[in-house]
Backbone as JSON, one array per atom type, in Angstrom:
{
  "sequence": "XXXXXXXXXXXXXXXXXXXXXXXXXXXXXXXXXXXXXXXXXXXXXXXXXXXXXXXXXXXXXXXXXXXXXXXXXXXXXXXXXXXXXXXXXXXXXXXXX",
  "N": [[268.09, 108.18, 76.82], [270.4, 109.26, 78.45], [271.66, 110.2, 76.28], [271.16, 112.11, 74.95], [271.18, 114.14, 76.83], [273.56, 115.4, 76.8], [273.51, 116.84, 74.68], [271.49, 118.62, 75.9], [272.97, 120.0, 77.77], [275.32, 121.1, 76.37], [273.8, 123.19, 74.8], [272.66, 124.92, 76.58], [274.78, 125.48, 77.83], [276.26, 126.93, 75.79], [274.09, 128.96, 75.15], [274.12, 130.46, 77.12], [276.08, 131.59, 77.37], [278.05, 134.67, 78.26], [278.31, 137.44, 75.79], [280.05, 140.4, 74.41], [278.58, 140.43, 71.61], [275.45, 140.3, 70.45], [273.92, 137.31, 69.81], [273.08, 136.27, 66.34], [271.93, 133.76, 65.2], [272.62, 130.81, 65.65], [273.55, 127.1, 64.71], [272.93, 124.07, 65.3], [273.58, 120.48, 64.62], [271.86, 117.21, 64.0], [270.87, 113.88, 64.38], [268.93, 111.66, 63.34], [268.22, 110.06, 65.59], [268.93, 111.75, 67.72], [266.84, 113.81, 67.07], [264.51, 111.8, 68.2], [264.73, 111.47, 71.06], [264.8, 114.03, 72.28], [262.33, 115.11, 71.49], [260.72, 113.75, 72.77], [261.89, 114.64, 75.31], [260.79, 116.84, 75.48], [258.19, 117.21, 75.11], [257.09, 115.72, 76.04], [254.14, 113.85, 76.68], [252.53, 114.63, 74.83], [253.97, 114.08, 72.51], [254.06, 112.19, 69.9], [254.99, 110.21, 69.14], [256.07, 109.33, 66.73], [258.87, 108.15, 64.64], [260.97, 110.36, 63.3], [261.63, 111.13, 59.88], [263.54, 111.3, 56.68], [265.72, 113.91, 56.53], [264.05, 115.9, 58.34], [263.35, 118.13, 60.75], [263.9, 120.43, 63.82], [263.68, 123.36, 64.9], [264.26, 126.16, 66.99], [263.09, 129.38, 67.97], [264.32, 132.13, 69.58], [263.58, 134.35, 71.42], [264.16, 138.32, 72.51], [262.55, 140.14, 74.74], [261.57, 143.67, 75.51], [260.43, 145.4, 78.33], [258.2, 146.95, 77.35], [256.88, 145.92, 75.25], [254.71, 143.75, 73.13], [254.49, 140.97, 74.5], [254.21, 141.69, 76.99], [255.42, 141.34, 80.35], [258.0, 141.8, 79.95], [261.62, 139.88, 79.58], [262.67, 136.82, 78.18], [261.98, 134.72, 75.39], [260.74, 131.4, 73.55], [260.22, 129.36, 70.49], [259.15, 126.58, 69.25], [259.55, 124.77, 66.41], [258.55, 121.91, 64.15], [259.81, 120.34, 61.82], [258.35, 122.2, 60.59], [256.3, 123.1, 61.42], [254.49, 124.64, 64.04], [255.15, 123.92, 67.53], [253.26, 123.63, 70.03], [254.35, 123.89, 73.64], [254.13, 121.53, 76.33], [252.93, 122.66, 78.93], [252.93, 125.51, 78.74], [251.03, 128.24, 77.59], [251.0, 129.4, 75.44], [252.18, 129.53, 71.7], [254.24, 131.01, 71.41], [256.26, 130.85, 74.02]],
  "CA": [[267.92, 109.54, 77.28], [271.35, 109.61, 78.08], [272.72, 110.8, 74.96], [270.19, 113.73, 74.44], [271.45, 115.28, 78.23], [274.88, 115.76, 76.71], [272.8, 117.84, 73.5], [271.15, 119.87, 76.25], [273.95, 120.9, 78.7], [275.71, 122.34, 75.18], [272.42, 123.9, 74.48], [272.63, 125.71, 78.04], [276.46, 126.13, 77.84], [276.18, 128.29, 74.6], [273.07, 130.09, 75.19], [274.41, 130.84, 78.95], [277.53, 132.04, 77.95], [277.71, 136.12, 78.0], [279.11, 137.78, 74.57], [279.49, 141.54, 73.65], [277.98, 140.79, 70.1], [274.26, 139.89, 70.07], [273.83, 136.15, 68.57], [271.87, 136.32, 65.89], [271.82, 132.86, 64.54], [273.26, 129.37, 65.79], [273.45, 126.35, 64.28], [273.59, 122.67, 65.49], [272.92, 119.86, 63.81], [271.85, 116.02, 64.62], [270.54, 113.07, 63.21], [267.06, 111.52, 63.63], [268.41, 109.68, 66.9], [269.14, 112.95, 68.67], [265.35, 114.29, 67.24], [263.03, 111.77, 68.57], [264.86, 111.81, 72.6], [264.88, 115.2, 72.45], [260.67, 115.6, 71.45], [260.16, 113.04, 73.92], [262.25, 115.07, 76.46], [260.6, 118.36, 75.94], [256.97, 117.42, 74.5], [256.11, 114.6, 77.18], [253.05, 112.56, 76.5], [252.19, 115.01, 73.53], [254.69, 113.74, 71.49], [253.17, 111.0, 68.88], [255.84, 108.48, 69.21], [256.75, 108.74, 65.01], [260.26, 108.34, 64.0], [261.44, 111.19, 62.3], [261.4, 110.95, 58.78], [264.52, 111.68, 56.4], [265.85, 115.4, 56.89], [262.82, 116.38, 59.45], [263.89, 119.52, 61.32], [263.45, 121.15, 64.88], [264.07, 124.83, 65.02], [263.92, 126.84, 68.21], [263.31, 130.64, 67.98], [264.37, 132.64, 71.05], [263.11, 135.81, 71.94], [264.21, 139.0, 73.98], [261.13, 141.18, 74.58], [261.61, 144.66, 76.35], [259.39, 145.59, 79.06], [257.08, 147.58, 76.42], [256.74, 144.69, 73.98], [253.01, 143.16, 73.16], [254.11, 140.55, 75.36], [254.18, 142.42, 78.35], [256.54, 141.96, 80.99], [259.22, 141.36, 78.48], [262.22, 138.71, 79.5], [262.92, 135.82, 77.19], [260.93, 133.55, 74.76], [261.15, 130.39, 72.39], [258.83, 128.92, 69.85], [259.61, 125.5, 68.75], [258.61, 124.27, 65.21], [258.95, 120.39, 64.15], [259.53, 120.11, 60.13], [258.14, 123.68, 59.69], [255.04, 123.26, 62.05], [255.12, 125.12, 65.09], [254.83, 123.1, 68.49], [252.87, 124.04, 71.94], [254.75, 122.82, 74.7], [253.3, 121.84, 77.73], [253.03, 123.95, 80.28], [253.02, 126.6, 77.73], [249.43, 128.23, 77.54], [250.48, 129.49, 73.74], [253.23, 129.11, 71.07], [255.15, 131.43, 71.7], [256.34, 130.43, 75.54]],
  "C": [[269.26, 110.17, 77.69], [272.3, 110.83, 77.36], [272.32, 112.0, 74.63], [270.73, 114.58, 75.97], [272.6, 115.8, 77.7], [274.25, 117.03, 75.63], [272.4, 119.03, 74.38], [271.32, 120.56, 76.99], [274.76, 121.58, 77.26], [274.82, 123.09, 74.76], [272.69, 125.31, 75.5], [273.9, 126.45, 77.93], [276.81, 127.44, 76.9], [275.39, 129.29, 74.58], [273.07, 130.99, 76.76], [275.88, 131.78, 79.02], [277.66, 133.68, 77.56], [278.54, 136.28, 76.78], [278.86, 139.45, 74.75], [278.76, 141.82, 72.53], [276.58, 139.98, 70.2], [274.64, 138.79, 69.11], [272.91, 136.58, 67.82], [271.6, 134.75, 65.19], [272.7, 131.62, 65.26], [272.58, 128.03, 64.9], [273.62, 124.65, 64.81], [272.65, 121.72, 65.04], [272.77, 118.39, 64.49], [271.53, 114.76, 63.95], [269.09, 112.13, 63.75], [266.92, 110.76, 65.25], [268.13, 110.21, 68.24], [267.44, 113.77, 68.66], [264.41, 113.71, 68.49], [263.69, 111.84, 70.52], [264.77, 113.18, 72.86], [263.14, 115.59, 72.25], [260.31, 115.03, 72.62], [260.68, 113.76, 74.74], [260.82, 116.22, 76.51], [258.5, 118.03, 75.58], [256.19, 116.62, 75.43], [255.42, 113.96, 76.39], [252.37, 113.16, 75.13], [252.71, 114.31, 72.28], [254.22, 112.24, 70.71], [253.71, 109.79, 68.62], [256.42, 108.25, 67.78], [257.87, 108.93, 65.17], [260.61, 109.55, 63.01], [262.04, 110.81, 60.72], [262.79, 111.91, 58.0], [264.46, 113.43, 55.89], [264.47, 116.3, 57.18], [263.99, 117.03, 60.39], [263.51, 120.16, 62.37], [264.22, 121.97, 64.83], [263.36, 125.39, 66.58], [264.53, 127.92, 68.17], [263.46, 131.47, 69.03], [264.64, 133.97, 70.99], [263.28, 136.61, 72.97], [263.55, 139.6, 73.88], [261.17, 142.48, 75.56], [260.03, 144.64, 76.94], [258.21, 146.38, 78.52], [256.78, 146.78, 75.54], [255.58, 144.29, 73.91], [253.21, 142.2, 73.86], [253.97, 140.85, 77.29], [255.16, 142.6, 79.22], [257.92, 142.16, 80.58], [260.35, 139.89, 79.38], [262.18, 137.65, 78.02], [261.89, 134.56, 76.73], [261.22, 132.88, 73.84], [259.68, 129.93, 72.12], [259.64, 127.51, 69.37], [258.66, 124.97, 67.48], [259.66, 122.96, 64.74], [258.73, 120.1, 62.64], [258.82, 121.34, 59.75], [256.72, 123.55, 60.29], [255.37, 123.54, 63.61], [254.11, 123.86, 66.3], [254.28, 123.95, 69.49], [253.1, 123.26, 72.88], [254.28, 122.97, 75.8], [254.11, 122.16, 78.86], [253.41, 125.73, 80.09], [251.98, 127.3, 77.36], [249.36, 129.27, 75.93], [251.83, 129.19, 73.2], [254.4, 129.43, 71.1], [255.34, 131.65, 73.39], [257.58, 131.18, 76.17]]
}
């Protein structure tokens, strides 16, 4: 578990750090090591225990939503999808959290 804290203080560090130019896209990459500590961090007891399977993919979409938006109060949101299937993480009461 270790090795995945170092993945998600650069996670924090980059998505924390102010810019004048709207991100629209980042990229980082890992290798099936970095996948399964990282499901197990964030998915808990959901997570199914498989080994990730060769070039299997977690994407995380993150959302700013103005205070008029269909989700209501607006602030910030992520969806996480695992090989191209979206995840519900707990403590998340839908997909998009």
């Amino acid at each position: 578990m270790l090795d995945i804290s170092i993945f998600f203080f650069e996670f924090y560090v980059f998505f924390s750090a102010t810019s004048d130019v709207p991100l629209k896209f980042a990229l980082f990459s890992a290798h099936d090591t970095s996948l399964m500590p990282f499901l197990a961090a964030v998915m808990g007891d959901l997570w199914d225990g498989h080994w990730a399977g060769y070039a299997y993919m977690i994407s995380i979409e993150l959302y700013s939503a103005s205070a008029s938006s269909d989700l209501g109060t607006g602030g910030h949101y992520f969806r996480l999808y695992y090989n191209g299937e979206v995840l519900t993480v707990p403590g998340c009461a839908a997909q998009l959290c």
